Short mmCIF file of C-alpha atoms and ligand atoms in Angstrom, two decimals:
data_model
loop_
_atom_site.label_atom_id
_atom_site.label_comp_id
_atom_site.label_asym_id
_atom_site.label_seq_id
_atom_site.Cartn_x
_atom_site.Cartn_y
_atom_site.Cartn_z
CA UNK A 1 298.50 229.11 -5.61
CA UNK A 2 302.09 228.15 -4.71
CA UNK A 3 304.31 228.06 -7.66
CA UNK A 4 306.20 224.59 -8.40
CA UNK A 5 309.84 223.96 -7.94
CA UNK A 6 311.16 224.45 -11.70
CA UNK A 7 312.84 221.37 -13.31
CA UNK A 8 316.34 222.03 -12.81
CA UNK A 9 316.04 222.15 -8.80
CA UNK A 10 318.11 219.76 -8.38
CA UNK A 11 321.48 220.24 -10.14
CA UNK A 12 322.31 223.19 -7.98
CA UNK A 13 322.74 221.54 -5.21
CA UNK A 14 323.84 217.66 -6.50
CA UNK A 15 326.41 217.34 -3.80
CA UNK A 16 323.99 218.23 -0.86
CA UNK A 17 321.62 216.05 -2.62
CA UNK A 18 324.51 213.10 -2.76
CA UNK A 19 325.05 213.99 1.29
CA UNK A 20 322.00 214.38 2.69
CA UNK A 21 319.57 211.71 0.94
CA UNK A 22 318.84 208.65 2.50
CA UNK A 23 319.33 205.02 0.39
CA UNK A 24 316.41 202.69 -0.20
CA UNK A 25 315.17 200.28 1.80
CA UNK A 26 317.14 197.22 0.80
CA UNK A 27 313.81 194.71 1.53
CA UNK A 28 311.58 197.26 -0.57
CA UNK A 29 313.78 197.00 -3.59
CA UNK A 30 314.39 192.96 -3.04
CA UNK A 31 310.24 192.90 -3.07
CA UNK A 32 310.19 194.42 -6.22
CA UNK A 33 312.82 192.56 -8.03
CA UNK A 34 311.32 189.08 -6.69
CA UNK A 35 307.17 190.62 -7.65
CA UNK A 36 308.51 191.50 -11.22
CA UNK A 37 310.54 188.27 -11.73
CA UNK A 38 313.99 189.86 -12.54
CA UNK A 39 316.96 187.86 -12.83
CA UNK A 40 320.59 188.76 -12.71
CA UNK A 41 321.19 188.65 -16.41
CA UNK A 42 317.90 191.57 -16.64
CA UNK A 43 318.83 195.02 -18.04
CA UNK A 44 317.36 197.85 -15.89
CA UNK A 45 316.87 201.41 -16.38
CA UNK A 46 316.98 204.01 -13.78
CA UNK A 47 314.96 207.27 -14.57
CA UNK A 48 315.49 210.73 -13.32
CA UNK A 49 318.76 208.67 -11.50
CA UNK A 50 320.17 211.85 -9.91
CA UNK A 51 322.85 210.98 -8.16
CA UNK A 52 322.38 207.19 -8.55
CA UNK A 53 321.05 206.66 -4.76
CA UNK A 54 318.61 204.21 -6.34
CA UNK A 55 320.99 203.00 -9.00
CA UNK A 56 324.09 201.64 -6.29
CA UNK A 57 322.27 199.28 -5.44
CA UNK A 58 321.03 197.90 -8.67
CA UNK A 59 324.26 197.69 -9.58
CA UNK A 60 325.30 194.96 -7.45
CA UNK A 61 321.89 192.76 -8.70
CA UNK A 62 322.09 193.25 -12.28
CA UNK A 63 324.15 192.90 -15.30
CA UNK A 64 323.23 196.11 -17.75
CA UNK A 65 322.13 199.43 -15.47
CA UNK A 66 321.01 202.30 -17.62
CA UNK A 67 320.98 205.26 -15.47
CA UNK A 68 319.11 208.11 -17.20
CA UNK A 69 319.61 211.62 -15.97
CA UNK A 70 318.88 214.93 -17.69
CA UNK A 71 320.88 217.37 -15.00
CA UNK A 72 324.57 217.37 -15.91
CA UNK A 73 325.69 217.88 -11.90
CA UNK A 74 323.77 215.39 -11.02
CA UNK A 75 324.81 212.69 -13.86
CA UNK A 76 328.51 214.24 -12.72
CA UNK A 77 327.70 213.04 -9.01
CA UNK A 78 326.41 209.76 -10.56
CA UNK A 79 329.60 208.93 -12.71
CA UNK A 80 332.18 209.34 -9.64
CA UNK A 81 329.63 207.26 -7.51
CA UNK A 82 328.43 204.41 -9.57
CA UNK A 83 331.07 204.22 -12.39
CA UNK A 84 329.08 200.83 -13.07
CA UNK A 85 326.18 201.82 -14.22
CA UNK A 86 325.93 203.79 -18.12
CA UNK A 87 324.97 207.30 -17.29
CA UNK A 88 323.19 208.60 -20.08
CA UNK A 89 321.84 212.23 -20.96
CA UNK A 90 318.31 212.19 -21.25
CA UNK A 91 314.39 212.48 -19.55
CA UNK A 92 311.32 210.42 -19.47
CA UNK A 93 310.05 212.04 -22.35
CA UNK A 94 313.13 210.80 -24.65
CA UNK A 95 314.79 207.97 -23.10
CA UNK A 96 317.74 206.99 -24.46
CA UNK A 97 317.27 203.27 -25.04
CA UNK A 98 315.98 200.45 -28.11
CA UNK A 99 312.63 200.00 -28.25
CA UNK A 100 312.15 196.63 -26.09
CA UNK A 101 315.55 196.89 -25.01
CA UNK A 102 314.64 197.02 -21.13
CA UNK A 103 313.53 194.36 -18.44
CA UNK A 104 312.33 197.16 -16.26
CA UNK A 105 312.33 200.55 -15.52
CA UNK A 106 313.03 201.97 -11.82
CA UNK A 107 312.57 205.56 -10.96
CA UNK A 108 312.78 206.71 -7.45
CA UNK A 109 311.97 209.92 -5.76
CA UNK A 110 311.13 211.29 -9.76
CA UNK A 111 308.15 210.04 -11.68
CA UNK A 112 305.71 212.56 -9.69
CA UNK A 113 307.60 215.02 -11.80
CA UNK A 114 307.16 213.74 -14.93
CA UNK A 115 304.06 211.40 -15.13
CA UNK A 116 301.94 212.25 -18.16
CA UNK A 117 300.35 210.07 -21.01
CA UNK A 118 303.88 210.95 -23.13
CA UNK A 119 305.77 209.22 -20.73
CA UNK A 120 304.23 206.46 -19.42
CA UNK A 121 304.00 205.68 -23.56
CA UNK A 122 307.77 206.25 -23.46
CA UNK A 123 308.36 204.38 -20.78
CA UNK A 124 306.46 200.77 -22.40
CA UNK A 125 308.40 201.80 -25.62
CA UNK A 126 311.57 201.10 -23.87
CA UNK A 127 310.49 197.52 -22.21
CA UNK A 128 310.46 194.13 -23.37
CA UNK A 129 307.10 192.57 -23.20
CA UNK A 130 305.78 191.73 -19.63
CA UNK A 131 308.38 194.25 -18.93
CA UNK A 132 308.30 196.17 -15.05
CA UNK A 133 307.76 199.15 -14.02
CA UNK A 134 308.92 199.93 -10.49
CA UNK A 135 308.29 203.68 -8.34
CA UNK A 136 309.43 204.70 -5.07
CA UNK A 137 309.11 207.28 -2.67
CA UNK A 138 309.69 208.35 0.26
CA UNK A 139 306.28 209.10 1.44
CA UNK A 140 306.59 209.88 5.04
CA UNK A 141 309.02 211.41 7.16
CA UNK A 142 308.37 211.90 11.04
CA UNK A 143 309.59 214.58 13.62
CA UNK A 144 313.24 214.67 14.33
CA UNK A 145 314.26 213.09 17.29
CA UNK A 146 315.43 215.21 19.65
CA UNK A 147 313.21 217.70 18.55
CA UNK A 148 315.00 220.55 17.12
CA UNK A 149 311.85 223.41 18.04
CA UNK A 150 309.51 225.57 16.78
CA UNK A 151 312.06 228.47 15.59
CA UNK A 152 313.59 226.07 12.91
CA UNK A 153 309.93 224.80 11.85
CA UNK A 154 309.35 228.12 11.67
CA UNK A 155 312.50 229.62 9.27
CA UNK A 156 311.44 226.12 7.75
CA UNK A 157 308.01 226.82 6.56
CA UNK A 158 308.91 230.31 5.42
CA UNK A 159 311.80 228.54 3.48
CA UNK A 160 309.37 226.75 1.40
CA UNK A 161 306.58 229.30 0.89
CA UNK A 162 309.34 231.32 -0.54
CA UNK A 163 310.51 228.25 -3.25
CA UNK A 164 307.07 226.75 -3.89
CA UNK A 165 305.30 223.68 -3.11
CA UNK A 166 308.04 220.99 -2.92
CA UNK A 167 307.01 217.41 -4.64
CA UNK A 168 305.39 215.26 -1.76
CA UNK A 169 302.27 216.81 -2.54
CA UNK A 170 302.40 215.61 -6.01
CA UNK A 171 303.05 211.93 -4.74
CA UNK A 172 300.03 212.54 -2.16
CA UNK A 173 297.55 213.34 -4.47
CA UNK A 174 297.91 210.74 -6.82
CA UNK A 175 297.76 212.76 -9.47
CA UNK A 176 300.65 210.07 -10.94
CA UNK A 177 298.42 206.89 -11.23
CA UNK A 178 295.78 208.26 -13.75
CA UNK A 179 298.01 208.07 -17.26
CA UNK A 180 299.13 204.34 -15.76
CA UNK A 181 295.34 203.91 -15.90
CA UNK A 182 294.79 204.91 -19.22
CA UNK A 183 298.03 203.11 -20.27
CA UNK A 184 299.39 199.74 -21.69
CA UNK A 185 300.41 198.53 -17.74
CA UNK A 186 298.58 196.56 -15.94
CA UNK A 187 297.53 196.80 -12.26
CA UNK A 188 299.69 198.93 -9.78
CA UNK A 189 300.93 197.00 -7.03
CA UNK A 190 302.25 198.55 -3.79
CA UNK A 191 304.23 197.75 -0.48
CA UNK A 192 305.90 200.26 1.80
CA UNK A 193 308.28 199.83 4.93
CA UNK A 194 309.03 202.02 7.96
CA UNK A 195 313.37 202.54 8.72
CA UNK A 196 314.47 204.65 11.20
CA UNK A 197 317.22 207.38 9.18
CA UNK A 198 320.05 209.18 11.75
CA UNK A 199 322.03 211.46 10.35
CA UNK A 200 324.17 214.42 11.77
CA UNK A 201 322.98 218.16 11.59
CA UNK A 202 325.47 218.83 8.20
CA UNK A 203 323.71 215.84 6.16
CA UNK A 204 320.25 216.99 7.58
CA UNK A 205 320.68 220.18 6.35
CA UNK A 206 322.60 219.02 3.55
CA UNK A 207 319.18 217.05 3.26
CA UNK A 208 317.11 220.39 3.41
CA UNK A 209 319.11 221.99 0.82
CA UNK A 210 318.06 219.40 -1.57
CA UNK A 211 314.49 219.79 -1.37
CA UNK A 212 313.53 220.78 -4.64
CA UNK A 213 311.78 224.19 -3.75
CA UNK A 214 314.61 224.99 -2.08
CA UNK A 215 317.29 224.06 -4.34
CA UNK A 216 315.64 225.93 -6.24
CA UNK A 217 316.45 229.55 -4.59
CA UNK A 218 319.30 231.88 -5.09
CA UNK A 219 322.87 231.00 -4.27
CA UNK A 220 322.28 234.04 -1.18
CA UNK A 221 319.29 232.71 0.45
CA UNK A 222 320.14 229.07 0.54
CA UNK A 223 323.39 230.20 2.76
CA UNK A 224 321.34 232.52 4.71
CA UNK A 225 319.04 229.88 5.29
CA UNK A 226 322.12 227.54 5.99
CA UNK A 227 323.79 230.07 8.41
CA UNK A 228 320.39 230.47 10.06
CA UNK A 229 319.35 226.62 10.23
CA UNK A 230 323.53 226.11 11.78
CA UNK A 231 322.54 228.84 14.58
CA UNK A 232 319.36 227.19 15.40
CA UNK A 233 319.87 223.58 15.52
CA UNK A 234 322.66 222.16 17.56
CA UNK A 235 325.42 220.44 16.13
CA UNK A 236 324.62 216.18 17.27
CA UNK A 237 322.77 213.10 15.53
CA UNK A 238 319.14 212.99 15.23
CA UNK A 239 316.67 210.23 14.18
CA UNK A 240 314.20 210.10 11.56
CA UNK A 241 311.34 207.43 11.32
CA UNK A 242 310.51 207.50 7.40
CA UNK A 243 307.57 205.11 5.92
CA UNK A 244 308.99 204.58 2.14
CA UNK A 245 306.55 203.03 -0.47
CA UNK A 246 307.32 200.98 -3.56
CA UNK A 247 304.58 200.59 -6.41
CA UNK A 248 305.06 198.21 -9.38
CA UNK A 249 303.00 197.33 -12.19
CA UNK A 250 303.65 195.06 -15.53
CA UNK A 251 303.12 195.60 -19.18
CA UNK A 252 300.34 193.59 -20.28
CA UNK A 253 296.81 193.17 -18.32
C1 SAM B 301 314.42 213.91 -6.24
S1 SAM B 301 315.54 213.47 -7.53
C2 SAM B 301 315.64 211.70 -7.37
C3 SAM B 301 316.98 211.15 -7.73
C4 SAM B 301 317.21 209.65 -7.51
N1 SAM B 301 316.34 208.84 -8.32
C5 SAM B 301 317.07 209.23 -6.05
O1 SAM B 301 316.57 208.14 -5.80
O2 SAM B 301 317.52 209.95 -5.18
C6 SAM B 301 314.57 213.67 -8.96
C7 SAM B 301 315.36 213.53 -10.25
O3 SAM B 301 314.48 213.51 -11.37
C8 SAM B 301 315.12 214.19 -12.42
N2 SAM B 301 314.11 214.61 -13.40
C9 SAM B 301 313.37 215.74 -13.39
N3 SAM B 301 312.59 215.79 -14.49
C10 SAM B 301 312.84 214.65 -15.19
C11 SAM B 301 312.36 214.13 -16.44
N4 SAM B 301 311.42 214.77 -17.14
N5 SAM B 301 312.84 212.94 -16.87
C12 SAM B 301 313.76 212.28 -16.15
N6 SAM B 301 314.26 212.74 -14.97
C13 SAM B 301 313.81 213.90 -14.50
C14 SAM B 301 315.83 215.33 -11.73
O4 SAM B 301 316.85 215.89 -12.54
C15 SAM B 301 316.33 214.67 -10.46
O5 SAM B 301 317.63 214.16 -10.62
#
């Protein structure tokens, strides 16, 4: 069985992470804040924040952003990029935050990693009652456009069965919903969007350096990945079509 990407994935490679990601969908989070009734003067908490891709733009919609990271680099990334928001040490497991302190929790690209009975407990502990709990991912992402060839799909696949099964599998299986089930939220709601993404080679492969399983992988064969990938793929823009989905769900039933 593959092995999983281990928990601190990501802080090796913050910067590529802050470079190659994509932002969210600006309609999927404006869904979410109009489904779960949030006003400006709500207090929101970002989990598993990373670099704060989700958190910029709560920012701007919010008075109080908690952004809760437990990777120092990435926190580090956060704090230069959203100096709004209060970074905070921390995981889902211990969040650092009053009980009933919170309007509603966001966590984007993360809770796959860390959805268990512990935290979704953790999680209601920190809300006010009726508070929100809001999930995104990016569920989908289609072939590169122009098509960059069967050599790079190639070093590509042997990239990750070298680093283990990277997260999208988690969020496909579902896996996530059952300890909402068995929890104190009420029915998960969902809506997702298609965007087309372009980005230049650097920030794809920035992009592909940030995948957990391979973030995950010695210093050496990320650059000799790198090096290859640069040889492979000419320099230009390509074009991504990505479907993201957003899932929310309330305390109470
Ligand atoms: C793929 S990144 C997503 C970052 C950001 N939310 C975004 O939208 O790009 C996953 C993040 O979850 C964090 N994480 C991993 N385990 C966690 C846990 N148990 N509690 C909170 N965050 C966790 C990682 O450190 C990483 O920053």
């Amino acid at each position: 069985m593959a092995k999983e990407a281990p928990p601190d994935a990501f802080g090796n490679s913050a910067r590529e992470y802050e470079l190659g990601r994509p932002r969210w969908p600006r309609e999927l989070i404006e869904r979410v804040v109009r489904e779960l009734e949030l006003a400006a003067d709500a207090t929101v908490l970002d989990l598993g924040a990373g670099t704060g891709k989700l958190t910029r733009d709560l920012v701007p919609r919010f008075v109080r952003v908690l952004a809760v990271e437990p990777d120092n680099a990435m926190r580090e990334v956060l704090q230069e990029v959203v100096p709004e928001a209060e970074a905070l040490a921390g995981n889902a497991a211990a969040i650092p935050a009053e009980s009933e302190s919170v309007d509603a929790v966001f966590t984007a690209e993360a809770f796959h990693w860390f959805a268990s009975d512990e935290t979704v407990a953790e999680i209601a502990r920190v809300l006010r009652p009726r508070g929100g709990f809001a999930i995104f991912w990016n569920v989908e992402f289609g072939e590169p456009e122009p098509p960059m060839g069967d050599a790079v799909e190639a070093v590509l696949d042997e990239a990750f069965a070298r680093g283990g099964a990277p997260g999208i599998g988690k969020v496909l299986s579902g896996a996530w919903r059952r300890p909402l089930e068995a929890s104190a939220f009420g029915p998960v709601q969902e809506a997702e969007t298609e965007r087309v993404v372009v980005r230049e080679r650097e920030r794809w492969l920035a992009n592909m350096l940030s995948v957990s399983s391979i973030a995950s992988q010695s210093d050496e064969e990320r650059l000799a990945l790198a090096t290859r990938l640069r040889e492979l793929v000419p320099d230009g823009e390509y074009r991504w079509r990505i479907r993201t989905i957003a899932y929310w769900t309330r305390l109470g039933h």
